[in-house]
Tab-separated table of C-alpha atoms in Angstrom:
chain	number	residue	atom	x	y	z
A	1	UNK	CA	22.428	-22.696	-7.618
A	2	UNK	CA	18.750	-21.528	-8.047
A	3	UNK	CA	16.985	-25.059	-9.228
A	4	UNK	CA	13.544	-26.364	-9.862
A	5	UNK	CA	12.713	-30.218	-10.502
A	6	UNK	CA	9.381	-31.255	-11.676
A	7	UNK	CA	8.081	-34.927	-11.341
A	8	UNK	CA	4.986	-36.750	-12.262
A	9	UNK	CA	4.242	-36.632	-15.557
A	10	UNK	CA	2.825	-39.179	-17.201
A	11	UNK	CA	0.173	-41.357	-19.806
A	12	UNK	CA	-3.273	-41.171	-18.003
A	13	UNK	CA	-6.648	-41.700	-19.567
A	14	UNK	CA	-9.154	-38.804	-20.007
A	15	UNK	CA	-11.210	-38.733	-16.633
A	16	UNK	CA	-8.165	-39.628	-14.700
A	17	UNK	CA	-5.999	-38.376	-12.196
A	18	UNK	CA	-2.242	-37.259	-12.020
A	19	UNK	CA	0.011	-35.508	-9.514
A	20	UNK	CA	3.033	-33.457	-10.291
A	21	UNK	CA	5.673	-32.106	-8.050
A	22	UNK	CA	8.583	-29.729	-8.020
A	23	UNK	CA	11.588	-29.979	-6.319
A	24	UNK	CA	13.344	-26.104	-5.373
A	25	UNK	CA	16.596	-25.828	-4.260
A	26	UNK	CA	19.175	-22.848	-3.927
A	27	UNK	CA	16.710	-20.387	-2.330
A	28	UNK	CA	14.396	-19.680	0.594
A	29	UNK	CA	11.158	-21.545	-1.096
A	30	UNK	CA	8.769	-20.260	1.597
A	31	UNK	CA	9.452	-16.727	0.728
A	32	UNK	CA	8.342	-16.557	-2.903
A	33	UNK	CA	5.399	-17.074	-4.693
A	34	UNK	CA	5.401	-20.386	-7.598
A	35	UNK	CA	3.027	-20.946	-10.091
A	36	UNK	CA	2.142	-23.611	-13.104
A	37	UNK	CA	2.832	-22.641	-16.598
A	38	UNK	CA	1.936	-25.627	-19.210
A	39	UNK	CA	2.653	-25.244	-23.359
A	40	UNK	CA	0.775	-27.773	-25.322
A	41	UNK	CA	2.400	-29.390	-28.104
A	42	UNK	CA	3.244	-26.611	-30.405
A	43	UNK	CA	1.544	-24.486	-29.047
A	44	UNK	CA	2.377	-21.348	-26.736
A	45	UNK	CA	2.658	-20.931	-23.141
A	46	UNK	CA	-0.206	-20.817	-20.644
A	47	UNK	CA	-0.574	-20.072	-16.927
A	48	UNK	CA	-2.425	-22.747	-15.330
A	49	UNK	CA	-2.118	-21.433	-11.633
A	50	UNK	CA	-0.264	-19.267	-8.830
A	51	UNK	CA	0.613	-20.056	-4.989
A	52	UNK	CA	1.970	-17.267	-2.057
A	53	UNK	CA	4.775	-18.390	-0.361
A	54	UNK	CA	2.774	-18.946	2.724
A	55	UNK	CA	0.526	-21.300	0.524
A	56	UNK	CA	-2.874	-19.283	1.754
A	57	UNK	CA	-3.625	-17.486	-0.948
A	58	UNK	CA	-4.128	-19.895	-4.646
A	59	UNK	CA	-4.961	-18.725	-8.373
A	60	UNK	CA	-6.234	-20.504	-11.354
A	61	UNK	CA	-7.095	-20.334	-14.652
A	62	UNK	CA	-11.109	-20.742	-15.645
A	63	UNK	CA	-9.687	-23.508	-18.012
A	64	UNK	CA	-8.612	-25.820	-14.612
A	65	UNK	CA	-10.624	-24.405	-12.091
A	66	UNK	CA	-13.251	-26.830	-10.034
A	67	UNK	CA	-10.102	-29.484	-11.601
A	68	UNK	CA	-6.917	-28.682	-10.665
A	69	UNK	CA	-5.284	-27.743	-6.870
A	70	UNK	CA	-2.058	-26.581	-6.078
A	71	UNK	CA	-0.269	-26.616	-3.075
A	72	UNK	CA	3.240	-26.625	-1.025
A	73	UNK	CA	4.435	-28.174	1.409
A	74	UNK	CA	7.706	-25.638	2.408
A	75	UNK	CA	9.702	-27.779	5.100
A	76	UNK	CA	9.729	-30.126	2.057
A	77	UNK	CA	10.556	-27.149	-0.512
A	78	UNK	CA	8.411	-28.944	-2.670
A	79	UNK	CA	5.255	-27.281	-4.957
A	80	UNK	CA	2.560	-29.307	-6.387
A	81	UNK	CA	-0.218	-29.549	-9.295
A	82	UNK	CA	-2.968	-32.153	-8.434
A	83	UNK	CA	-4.944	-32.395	-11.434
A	84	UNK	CA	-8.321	-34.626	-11.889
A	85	UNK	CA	-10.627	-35.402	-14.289
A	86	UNK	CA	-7.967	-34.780	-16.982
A	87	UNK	CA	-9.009	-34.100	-20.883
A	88	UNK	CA	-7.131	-34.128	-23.888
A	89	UNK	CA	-7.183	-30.601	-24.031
A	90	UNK	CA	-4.941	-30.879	-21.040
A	91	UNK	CA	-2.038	-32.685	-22.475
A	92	UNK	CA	1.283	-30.660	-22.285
A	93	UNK	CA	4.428	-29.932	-20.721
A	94	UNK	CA	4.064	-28.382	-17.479
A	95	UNK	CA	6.478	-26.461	-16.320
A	96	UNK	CA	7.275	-24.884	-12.579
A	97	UNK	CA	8.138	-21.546	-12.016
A	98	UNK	CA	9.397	-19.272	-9.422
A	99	UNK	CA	7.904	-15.789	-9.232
A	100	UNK	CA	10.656	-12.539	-8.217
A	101	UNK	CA	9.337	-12.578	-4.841
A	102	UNK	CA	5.861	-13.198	-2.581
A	103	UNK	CA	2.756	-11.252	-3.624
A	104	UNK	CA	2.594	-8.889	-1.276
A	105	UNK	CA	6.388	-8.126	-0.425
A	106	UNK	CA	8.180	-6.931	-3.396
A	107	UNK	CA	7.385	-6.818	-6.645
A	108	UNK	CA	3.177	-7.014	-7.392
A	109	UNK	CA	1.416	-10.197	-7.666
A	110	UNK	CA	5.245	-11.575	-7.433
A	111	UNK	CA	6.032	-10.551	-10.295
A	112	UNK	CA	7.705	-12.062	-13.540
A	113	UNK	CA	8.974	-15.781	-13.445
A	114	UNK	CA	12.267	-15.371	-12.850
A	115	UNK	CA	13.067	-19.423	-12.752
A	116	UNK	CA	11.479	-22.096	-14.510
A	117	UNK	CA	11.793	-25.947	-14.747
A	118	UNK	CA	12.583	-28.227	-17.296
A	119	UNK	CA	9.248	-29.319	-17.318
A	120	UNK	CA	7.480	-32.449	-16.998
A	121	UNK	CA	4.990	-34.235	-19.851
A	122	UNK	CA	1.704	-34.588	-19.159
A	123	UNK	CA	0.091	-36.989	-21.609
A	124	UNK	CA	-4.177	-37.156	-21.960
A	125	UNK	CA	-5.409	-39.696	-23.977
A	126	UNK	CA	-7.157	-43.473	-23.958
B	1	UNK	CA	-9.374	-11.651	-19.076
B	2	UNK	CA	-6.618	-9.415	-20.471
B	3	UNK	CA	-5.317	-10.796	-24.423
B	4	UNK	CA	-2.160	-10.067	-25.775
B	5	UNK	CA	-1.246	-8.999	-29.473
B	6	UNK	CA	2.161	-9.955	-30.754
B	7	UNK	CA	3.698	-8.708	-34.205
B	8	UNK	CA	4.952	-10.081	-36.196
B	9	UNK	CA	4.152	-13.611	-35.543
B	10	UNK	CA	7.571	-14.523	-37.586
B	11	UNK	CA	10.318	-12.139	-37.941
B	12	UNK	CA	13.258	-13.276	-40.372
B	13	UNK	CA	16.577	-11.275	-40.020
B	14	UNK	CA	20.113	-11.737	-40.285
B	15	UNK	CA	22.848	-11.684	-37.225
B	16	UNK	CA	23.688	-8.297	-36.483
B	17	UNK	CA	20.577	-7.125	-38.034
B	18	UNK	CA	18.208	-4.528	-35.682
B	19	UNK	CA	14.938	-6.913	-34.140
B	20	UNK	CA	11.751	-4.961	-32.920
B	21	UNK	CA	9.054	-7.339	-31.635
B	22	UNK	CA	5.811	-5.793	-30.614
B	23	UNK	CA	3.329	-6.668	-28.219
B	24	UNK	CA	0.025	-5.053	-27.526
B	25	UNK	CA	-2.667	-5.322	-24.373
B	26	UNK	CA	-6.449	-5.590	-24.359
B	27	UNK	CA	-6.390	-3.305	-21.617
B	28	UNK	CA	-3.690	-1.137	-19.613
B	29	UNK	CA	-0.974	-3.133	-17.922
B	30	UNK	CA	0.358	-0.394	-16.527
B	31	UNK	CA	4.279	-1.402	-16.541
B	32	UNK	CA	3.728	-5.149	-15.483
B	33	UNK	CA	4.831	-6.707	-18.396
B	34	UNK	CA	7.661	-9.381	-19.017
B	35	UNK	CA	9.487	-10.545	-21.817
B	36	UNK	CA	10.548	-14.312	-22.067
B	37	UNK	CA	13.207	-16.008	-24.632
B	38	UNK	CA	12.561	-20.117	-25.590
B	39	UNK	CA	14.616	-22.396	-27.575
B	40	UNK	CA	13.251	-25.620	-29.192
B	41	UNK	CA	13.047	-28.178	-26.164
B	42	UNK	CA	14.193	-25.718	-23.806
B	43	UNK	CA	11.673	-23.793	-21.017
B	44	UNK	CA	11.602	-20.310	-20.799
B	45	UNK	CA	14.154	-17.665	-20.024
B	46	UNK	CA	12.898	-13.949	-18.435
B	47	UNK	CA	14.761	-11.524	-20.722
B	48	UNK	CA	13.203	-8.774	-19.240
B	49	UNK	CA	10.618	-7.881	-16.095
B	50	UNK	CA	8.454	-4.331	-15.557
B	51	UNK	CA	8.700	-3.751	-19.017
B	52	UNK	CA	12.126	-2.001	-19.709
B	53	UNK	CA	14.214	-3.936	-16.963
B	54	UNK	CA	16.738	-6.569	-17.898
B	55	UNK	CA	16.830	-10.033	-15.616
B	56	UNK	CA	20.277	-11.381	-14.250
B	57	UNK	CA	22.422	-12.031	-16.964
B	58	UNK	CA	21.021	-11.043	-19.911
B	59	UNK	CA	23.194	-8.874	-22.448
B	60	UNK	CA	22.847	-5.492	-23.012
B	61	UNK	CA	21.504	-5.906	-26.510
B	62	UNK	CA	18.167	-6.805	-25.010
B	63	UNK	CA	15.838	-3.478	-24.119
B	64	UNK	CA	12.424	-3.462	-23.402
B	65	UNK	CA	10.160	-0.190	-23.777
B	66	UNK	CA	6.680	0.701	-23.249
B	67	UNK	CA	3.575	0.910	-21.013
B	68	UNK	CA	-0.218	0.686	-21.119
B	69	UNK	CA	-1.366	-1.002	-24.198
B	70	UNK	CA	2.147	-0.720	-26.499
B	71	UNK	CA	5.022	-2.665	-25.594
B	72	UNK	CA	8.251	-3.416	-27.851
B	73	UNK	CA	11.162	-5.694	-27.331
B	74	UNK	CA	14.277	-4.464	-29.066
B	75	UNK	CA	17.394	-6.383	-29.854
B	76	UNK	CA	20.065	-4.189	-31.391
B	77	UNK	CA	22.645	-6.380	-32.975
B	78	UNK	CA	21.068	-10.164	-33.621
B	79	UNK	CA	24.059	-12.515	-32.241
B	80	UNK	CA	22.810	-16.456	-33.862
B	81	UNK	CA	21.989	-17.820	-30.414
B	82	UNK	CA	19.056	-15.302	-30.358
B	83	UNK	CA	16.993	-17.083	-33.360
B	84	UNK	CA	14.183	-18.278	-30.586
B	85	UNK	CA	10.488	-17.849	-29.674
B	86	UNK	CA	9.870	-14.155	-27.893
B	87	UNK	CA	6.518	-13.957	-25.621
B	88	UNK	CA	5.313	-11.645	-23.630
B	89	UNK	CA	3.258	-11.753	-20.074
B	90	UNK	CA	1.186	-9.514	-18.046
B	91	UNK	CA	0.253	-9.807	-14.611
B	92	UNK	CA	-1.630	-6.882	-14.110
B	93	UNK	CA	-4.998	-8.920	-13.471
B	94	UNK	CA	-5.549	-12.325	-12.890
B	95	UNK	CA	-5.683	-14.173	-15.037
B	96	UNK	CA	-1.476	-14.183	-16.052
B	97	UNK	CA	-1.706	-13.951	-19.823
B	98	UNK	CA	0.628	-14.380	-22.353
B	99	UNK	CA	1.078	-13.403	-25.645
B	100	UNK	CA	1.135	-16.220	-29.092
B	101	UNK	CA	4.770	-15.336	-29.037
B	102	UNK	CA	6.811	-14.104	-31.660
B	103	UNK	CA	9.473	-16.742	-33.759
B	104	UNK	CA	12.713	-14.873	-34.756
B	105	UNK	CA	14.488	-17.048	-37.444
B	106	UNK	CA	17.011	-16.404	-39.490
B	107	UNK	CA	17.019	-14.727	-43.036
């Protein structure tokens, strides 16, 4: 079974730092492109960032950029979100999410997210 | 960045009623839009990929049409587990957007 397990989440005070992980199981996790998708309280969903399969090529949105890295580490299967200097305006879930395939074998930019997470709460405030 | 339009922002029918949801791009998408289903405390669920193709496992009374700018998500007979939040997603230029999303609740 196709299965993504985030980690991390957590109370941290604005200026702070916080590092989320994702576990992926059922499928070859080097040959797909993952990304971040976080939904603030209420609110709707936004893409916070994108990684190839290969982990060379990364994406984020202006709102995290300069704050946020993603990476993978594939002989662990595992993605992850390091996020610093955190503001309120960051507090959310933040979800995982597996892309239909790599972005340049298949379907473009990796197309749709096929496989999400539970998600994980991320929590901004003093 | 590319913004995405979705009407209405509530929808109330009744099970086996017709749903049309509507969403509508900035800018062409060409075909690389997705639809996305999401129940209270749940994450999402792709519906439908490249605008009129259904993912694994979802029913037949999901269709998706459209391309460009005007996009529509049809559901032709409304079972009760489909009363959810609807969004849409392009990723025809970076940034991956997503639409407000659309709440279908029951009538």
């Amino acid at each position: 079974e196709v299965q993504l397990l985030e980690s991390g989440g957590g109370l941290v005070q604005p200026g702070g730092s916080l590092r989320l992980s994702c576990a992926a199981s059922g499928f070859t996790f080097s040959s797909y492109a993952m990304s971040w998708v976080r939904q603030a309280p209420g609110k709707g969903l936004e893409w916070v960032s994108a990684i190839s399969g290969s982990g060379g090529s990364t994406y984020y949105a202006d709102s995290v950029k300069g704050r946020f890295t993603i990476s993978r580490d594939n002989s662990k299967n595992t993605l992850y979100l390091q996020m610093n200097s955190l503001r309120a305006e960051d507090t959310a879930v933040y979800y995982c999410a597996k892309q239909q395939s790599d972005f340049w074998s298949g379907y473009y930019f990796g197309g749709a997210f096929d496989i999400w997470g539970q998600g994980t709460m991320v929590t901004v405030s003093s | 960045e590319i913004v995405l339009t979705q009407s209405p922002a509530t929808l109330s029918l009744s099970p086996g009623e017709r749903a049309t949801l509507s969403c509508r791009a900035s800018q062409s998408v060409s075909s690389y839009l997705a639809w996305y289903q999401q129940k209270p405390g749940q994450a999402p669920r792709l519906l439908i990929y490249d605008a009129s193709n259904r993912a694994t496992g979802i029913p037949a009374r999901f269709s998706g049409s459209g391309s460009g700018t005007d996009f529509t998500l049809t559901i032709s007979s409304l079972e009760p587990e489909d009363f959810a939040v609807y969004y849409c997603q392009q990723r025809s230029n970076w940034p991956n957007t997503f639409g407000q999303g659309t709440k279908l609740e029951i009538k």
